[in-house]
Tab-separated table of C-alpha atoms and ligand atoms in Angstrom:
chain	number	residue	atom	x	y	z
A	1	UNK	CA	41.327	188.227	163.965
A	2	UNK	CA	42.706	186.122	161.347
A	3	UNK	CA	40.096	186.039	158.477
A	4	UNK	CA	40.528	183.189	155.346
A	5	UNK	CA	43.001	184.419	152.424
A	6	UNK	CA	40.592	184.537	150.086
A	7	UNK	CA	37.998	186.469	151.676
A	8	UNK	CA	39.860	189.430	152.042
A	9	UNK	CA	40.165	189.767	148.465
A	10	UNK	CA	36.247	189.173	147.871
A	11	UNK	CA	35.161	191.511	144.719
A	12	UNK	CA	32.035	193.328	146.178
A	13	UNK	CA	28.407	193.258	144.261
A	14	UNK	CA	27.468	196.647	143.121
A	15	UNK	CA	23.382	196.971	143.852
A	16	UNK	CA	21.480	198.836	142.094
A	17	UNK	CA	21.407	202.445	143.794
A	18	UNK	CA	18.734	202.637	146.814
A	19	UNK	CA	15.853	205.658	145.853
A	20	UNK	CA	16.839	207.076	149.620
A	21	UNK	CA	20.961	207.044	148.736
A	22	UNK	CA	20.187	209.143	145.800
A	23	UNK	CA	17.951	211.625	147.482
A	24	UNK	CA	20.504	212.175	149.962
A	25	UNK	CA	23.506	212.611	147.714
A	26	UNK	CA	21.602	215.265	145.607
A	27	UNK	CA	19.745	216.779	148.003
A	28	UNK	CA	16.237	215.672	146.882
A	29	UNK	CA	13.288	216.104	149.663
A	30	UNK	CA	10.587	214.466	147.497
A	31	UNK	CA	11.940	210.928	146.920
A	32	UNK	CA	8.308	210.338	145.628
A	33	UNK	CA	9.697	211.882	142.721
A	34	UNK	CA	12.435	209.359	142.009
A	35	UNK	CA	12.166	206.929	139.840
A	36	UNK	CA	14.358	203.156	140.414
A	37	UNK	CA	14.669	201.311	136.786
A	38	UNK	CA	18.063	199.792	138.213
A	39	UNK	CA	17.310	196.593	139.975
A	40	UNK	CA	13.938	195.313	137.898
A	41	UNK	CA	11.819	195.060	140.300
A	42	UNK	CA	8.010	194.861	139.178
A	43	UNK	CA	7.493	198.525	139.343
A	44	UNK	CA	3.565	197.772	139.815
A	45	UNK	CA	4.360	196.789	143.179
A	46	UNK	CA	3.534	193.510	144.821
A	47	UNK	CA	-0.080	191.526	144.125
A	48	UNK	CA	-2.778	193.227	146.394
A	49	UNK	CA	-3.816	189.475	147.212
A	50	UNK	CA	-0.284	189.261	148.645
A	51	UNK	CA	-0.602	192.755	150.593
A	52	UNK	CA	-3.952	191.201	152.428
A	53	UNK	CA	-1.838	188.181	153.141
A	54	UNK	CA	1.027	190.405	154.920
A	55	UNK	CA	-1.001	192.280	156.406
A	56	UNK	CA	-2.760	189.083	158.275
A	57	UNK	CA	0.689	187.356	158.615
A	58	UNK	CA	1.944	190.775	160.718
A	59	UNK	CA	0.185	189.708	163.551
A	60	UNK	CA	1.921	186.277	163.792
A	61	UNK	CA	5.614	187.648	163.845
A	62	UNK	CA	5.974	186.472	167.013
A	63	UNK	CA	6.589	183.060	165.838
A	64	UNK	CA	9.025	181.485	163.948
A	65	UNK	CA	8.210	180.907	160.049
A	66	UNK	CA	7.278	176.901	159.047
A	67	UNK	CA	11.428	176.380	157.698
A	68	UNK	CA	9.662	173.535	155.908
A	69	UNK	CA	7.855	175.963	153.671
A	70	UNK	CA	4.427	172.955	154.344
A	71	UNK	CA	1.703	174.921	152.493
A	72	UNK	CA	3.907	176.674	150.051
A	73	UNK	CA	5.718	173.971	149.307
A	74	UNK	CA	2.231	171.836	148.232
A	75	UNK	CA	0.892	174.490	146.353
A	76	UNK	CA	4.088	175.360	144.012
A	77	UNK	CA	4.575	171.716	143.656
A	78	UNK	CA	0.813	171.660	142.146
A	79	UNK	CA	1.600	174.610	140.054
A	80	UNK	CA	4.132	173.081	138.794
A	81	UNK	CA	3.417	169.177	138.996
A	82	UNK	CA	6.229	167.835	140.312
A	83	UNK	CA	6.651	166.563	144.146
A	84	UNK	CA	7.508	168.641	147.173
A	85	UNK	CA	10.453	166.768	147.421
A	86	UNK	CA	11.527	168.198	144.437
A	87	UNK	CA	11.320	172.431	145.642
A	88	UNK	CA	13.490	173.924	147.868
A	89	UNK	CA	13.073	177.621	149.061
A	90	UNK	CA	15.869	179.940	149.715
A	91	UNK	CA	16.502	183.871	150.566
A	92	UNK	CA	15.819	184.850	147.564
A	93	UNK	CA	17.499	182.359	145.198
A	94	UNK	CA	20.733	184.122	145.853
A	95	UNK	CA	20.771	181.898	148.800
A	96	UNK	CA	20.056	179.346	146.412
A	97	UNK	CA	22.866	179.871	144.244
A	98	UNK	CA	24.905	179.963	147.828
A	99	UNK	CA	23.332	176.784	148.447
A	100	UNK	CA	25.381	175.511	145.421
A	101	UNK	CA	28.556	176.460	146.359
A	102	UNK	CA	28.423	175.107	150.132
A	103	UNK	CA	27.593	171.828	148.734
A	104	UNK	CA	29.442	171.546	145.531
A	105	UNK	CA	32.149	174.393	145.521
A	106	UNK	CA	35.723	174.541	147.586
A	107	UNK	CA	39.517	174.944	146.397
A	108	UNK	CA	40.597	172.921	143.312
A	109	UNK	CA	37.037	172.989	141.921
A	110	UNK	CA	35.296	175.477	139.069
A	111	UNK	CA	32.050	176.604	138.037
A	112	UNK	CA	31.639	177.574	134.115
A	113	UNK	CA	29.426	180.567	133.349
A	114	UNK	CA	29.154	182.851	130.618
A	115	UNK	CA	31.243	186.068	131.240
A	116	UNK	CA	28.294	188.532	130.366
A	117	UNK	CA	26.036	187.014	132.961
A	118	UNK	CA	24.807	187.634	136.645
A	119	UNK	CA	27.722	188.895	138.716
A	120	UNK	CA	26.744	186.813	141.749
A	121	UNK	CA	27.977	183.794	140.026
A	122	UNK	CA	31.411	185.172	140.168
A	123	UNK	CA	30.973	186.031	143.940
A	124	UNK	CA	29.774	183.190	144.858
A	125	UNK	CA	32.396	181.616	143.348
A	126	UNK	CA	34.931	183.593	145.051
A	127	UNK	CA	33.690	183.203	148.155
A	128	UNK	CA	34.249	179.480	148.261
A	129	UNK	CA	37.505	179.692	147.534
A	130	UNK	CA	36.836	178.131	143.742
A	131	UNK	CA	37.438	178.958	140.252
A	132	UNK	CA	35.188	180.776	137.916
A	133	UNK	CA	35.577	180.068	134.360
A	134	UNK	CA	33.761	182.482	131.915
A	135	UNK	CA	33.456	181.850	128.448
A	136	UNK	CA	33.093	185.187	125.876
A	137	UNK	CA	29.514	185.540	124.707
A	138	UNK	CA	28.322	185.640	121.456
A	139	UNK	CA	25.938	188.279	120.018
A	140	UNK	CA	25.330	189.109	124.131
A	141	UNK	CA	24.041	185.547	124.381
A	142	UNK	CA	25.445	182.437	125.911
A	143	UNK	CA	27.489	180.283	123.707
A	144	UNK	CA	26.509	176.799	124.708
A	145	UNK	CA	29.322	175.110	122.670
A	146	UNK	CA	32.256	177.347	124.291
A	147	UNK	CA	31.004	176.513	128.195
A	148	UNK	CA	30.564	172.956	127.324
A	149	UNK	CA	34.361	172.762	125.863
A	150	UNK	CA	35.133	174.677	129.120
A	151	UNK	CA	34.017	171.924	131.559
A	152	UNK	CA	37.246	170.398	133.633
A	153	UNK	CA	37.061	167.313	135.502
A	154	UNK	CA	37.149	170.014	138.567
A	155	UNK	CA	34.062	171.465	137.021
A	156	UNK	CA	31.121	171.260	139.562
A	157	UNK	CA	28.757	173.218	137.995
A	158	UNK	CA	27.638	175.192	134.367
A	159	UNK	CA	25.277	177.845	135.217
A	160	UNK	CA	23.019	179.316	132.707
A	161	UNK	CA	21.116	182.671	133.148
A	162	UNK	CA	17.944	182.633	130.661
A	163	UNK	CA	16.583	185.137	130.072
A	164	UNK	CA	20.509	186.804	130.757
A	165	UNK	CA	20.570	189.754	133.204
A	166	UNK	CA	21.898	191.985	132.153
A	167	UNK	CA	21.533	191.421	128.350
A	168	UNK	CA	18.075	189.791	128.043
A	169	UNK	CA	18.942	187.506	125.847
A	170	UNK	CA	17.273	184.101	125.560
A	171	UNK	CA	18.848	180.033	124.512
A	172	UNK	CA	16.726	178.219	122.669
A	173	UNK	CA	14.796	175.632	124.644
A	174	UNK	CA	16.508	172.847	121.749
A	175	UNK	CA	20.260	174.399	122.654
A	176	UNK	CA	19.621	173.671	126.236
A	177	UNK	CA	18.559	170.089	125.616
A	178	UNK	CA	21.370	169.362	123.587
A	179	UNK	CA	23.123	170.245	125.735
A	180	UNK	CA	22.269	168.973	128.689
A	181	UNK	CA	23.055	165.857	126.536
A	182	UNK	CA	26.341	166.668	126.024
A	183	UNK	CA	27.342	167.504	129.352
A	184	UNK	CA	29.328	165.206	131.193
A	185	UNK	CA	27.238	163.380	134.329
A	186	UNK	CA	29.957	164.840	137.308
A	187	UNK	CA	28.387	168.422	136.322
A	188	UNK	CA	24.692	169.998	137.442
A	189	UNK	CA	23.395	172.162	135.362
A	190	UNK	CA	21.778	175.042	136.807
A	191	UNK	CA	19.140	177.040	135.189
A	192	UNK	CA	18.915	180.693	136.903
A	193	UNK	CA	15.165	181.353	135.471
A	194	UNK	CA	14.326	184.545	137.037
A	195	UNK	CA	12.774	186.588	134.627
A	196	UNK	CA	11.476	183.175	133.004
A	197	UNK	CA	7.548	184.265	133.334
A	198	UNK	CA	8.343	187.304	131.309
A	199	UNK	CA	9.241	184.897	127.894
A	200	UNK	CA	6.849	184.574	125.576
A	201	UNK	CA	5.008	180.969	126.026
A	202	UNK	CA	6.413	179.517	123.066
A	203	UNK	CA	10.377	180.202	124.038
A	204	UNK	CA	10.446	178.652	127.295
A	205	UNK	CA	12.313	175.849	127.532
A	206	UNK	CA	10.193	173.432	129.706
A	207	UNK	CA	12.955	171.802	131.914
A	208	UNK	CA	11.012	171.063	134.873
A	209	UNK	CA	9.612	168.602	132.365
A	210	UNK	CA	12.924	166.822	132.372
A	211	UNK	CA	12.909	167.436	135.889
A	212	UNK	CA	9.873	165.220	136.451
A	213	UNK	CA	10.738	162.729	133.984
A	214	UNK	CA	13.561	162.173	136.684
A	215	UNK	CA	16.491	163.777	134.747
A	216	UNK	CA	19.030	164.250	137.726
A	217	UNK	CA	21.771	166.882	136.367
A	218	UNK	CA	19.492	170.101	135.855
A	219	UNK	CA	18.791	172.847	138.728
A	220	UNK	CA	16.146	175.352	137.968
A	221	UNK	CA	16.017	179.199	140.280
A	222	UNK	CA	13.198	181.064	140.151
A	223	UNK	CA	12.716	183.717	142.384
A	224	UNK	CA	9.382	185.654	143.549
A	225	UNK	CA	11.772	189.388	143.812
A	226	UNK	CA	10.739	189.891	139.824
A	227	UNK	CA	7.534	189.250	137.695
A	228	UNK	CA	5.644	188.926	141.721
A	229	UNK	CA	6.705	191.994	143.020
A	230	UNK	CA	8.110	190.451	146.511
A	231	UNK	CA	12.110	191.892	146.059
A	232	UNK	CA	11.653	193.052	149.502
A	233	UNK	CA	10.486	189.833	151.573
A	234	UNK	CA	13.423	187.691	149.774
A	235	UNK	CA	12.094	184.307	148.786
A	236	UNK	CA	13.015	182.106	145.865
A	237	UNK	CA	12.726	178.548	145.170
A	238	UNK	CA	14.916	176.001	143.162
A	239	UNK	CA	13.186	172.912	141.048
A	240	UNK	CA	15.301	169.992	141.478
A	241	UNK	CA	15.734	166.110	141.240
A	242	UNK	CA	14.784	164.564	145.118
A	243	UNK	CA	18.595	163.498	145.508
A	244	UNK	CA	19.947	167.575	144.209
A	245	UNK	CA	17.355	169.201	146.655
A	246	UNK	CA	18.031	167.013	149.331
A	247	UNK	CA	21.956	167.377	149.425
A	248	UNK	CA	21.192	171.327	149.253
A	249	UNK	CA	18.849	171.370	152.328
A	250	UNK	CA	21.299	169.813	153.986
A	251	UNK	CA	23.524	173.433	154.432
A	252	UNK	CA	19.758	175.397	154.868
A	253	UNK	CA	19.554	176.990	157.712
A	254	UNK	CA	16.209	176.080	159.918
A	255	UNK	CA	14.370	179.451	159.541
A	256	UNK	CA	15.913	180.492	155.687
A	257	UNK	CA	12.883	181.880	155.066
A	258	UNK	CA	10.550	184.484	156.712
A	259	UNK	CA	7.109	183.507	157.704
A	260	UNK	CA	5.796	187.526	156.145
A	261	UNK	CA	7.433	185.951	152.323
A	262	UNK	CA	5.558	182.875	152.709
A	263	UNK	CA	2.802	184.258	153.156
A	264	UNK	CA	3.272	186.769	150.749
A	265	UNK	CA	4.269	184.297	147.756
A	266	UNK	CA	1.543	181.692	148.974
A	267	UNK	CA	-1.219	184.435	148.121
A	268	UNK	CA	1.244	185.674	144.989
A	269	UNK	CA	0.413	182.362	143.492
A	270	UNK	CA	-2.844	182.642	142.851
A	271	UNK	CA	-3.011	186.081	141.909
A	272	UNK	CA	-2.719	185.691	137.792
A	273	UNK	CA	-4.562	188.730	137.059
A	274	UNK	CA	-1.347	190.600	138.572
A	275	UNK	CA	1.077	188.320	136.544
A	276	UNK	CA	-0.327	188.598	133.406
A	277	UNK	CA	-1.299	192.742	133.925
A	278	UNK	CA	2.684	193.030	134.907
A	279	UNK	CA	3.627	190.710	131.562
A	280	UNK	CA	1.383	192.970	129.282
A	281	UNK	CA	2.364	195.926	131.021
A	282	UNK	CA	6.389	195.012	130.236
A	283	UNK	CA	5.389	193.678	126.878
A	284	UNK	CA	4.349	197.180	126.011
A	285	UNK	CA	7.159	198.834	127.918
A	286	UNK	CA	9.375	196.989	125.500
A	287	UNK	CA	7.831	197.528	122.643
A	288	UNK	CA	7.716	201.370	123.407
A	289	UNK	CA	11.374	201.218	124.252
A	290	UNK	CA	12.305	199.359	120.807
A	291	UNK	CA	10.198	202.085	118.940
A	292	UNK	CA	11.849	205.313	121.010
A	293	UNK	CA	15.421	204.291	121.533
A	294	UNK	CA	16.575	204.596	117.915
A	295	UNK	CA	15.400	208.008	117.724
A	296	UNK	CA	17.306	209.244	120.539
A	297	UNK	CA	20.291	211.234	119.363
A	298	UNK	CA	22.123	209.355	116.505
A	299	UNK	CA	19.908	206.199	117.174
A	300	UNK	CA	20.413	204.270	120.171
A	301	UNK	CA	21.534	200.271	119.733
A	302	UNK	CA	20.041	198.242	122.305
A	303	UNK	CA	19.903	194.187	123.152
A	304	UNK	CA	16.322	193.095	122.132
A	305	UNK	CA	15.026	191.594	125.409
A	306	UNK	CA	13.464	188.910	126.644
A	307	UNK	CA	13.357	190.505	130.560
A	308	UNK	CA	11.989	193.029	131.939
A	309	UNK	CA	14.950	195.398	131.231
A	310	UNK	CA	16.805	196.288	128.257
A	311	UNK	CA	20.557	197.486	127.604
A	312	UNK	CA	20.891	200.114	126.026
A	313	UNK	CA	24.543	201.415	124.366
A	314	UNK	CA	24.549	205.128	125.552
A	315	UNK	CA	28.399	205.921	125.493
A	316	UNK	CA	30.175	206.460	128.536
A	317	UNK	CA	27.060	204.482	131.028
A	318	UNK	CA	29.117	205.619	134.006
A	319	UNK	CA	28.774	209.560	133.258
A	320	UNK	CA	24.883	209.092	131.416
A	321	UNK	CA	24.384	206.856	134.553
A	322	UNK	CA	25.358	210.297	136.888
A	323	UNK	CA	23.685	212.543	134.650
A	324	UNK	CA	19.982	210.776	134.648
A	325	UNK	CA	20.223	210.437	138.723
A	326	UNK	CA	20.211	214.682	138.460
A	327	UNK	CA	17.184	214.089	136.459
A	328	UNK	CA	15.895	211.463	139.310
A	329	UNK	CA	16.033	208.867	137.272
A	330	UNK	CA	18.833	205.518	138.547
A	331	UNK	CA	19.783	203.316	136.160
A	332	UNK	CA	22.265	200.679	136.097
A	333	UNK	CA	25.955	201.136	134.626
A	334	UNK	CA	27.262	198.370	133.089
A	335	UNK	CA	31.176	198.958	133.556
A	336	UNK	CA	31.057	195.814	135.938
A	337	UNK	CA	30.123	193.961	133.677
A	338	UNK	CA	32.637	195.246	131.055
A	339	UNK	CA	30.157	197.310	129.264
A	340	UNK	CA	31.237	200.731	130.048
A	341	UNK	CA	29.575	201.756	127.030
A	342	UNK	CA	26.284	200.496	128.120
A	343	UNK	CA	23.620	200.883	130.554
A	344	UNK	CA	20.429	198.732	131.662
A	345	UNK	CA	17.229	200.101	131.705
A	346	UNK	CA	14.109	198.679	133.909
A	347	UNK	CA	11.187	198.404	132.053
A	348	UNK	CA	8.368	200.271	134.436
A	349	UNK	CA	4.619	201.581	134.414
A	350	UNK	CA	3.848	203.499	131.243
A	351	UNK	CA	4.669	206.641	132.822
A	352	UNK	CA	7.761	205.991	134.052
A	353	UNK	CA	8.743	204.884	130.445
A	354	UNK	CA	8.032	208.235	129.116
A	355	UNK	CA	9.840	210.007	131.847
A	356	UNK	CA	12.640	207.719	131.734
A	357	UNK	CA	12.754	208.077	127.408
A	358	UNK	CA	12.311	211.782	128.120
A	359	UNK	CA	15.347	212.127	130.790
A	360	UNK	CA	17.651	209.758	128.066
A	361	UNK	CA	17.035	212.134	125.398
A	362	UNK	CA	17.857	215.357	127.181
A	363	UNK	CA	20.773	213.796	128.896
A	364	UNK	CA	22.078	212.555	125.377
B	1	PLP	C1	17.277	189.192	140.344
B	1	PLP	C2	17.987	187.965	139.993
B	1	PLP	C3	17.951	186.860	140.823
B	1	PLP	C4	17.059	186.806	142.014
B	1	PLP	O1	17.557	187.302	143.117
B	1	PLP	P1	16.764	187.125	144.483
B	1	PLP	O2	17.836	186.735	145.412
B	1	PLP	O3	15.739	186.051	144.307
B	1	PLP	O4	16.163	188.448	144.758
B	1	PLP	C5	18.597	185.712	140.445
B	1	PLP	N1	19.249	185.654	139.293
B	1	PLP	C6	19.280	186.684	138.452
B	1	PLP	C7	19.952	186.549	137.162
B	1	PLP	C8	18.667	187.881	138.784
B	1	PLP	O5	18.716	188.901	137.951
């Protein structure tokens, strides 16, 4: 077999740690016990209404999904108020951000992202043979000015992860329209909003606005793995000027998405008693976590978040990292991200914030 160059030397993504992985390496039976604040997923589980809807979609698997996404597609683009024409749906929108890089990326061409943001950018990058240009961030947040000054004429793309996993840290809806002014027309702009519904109202930055109003160099990914509860089924969607989605369905494949997530996110959207419950519930998991951390040991320092995860400056996140999966507890080290001093922290159900707090402070 002769494999591309470049593939060979493809840096791997390091998941958050599977509950089942963990059992096995330390020999725990009751994996019940376990608790997973490494990938932030909605730890209240999916919406019930979306359960019923699986559970009546299970006996159609025999066919293949709608790859047109028809009645979820209509619905999200009332939700929204924009066209059909202007949603795509991918695999999660990890595909999505694939998506991007089949139709824009290839030797001799860059994306520009901020170096503390989602690793997949980097990946994705990678695996298209193109450049990834990262730009330092300040106070954990993107700096706007330094990717804009980074932009080649090979630039392709400027991606910008708001809130930021892993530092849940917000732009300002005004530094995003400036620059989106600024930036020259041969780049998109992509907007990775996947913990978006967790912002307070008043910070979003309303780009599907612009979106509507027929502004052509903005992407927007939202995903349904997050505030919905759905990480499992993978299905995400991207909010995009006719021409942008169009090019990008053009390298979907015919059956992206399974007919079990659209029927799951279909019911999802109409359950807002289960968005707003999982909001509240994270609202007071961060506010709990704020309160606690800084009287753990010496005082913890932590990112104040905008997600529904927070990182948290332990020392050494590698070893705490080991030491809180004895207490069956997995967080996320943030050494791949060049944080070895740091670790993210899912916000979960009351009770798992306690235990988690609990586990930090007799680990520390
Ligand atoms: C979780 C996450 C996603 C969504 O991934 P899916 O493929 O939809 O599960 C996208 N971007 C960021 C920054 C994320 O943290």
């Amino acid at each position: 077999m002769i494999c591309n160059k470049w593939i060979e030397n493809l840096p791997v993504y390091e998941p958050g740690k599977p509950i089942e992985e963990v059992a096995r390496e330390l020999g725990f039976t009751d994996i019940s016990e376990i608790i997973k604040v490494a990938s932030n997923e909605n730890e209240i589980g999916p919406s019930p209404k979306a359960l019923k809807a699986m559970a009546t979609a299970a006996t159609e698997m025999h066919r293949y999904p709608d790859g047109g996404c028809f009645a979820l597609k209509r619905k999200l683009a009332e939700q929204l108020g924009v066209k059909p024409q202007n949603l795509l749906f991918g695999n999660g929108s990890n595909e999505l951000i694939e998506f991007l890089g089949h139709a824009l990326l290839g030797p001799g061409t860059n994306l520009v992202m901020s170096e503390g943001a989602f690793a997949v950018y980097r990946l994705v990058a990678a695996l298209f043979n193109a450049q990834a240009i990262a730009t330092p961030m300040k106070k954990f947040a993107h700096d706007l000015d330094a990717m804009l000054a980074a932009v080649t004429p090979q630039t392709r793309m400027v991606i910008i992860c708001n809130p930021n996993n892993p530092t849940g840290t917000i732009v300002s809806a005004a530094k995003i329209k400036a620059f989106l002014k600024k930036l020259p027309p041969h780049v998109l702009a992509v907007l990775d909003e996947a913990y978006l519904e967790y912002m307070p109202d008043d910070k979003k930055p309303d780009l599907i606005r612009e979106i509507q109003k027929g502004r052509e160099n903005v992407i927007v990914l939202r995903t349904f793995s997050k505030i919905y509860g759905l990480a499992g089924l993978r299905i995400g969607y991207a909010v995009g000027n006719e021409k942008v989605i169009g090019t990008l369905s053009r390298v979907r494949q015919p059956f992206n998405v399974n007919a079990m997530a659209e029927a799951a996110a279909l019911a999802a959207l109409d359950d807002t008693k289960h968005l707003e419950k999982s909001r509240k519930t994270n609202f007071q998991g961060l506010e709990l976590f704020a309160q606690k951390l800084p009287t753990i040991g010496k005082g913890l320092a932590f990112v104040p978040s905008y997600a529904n995860f927070i990182l948290v400056k332990t020392g050494n996140g590698r070893e705490v990292f080991k030491e809180l999966q004895k207490k069956k507890v997995i967080v996320r080290p943030m050494d791949g991200y060049g944080l070895p001093d740091w670790i993210r922290i899912t916000i979960g159900t009351p009770a798992q914030n306690r235990t988690v707090l609990k586990a930090l402070k007799e680990v520390l």
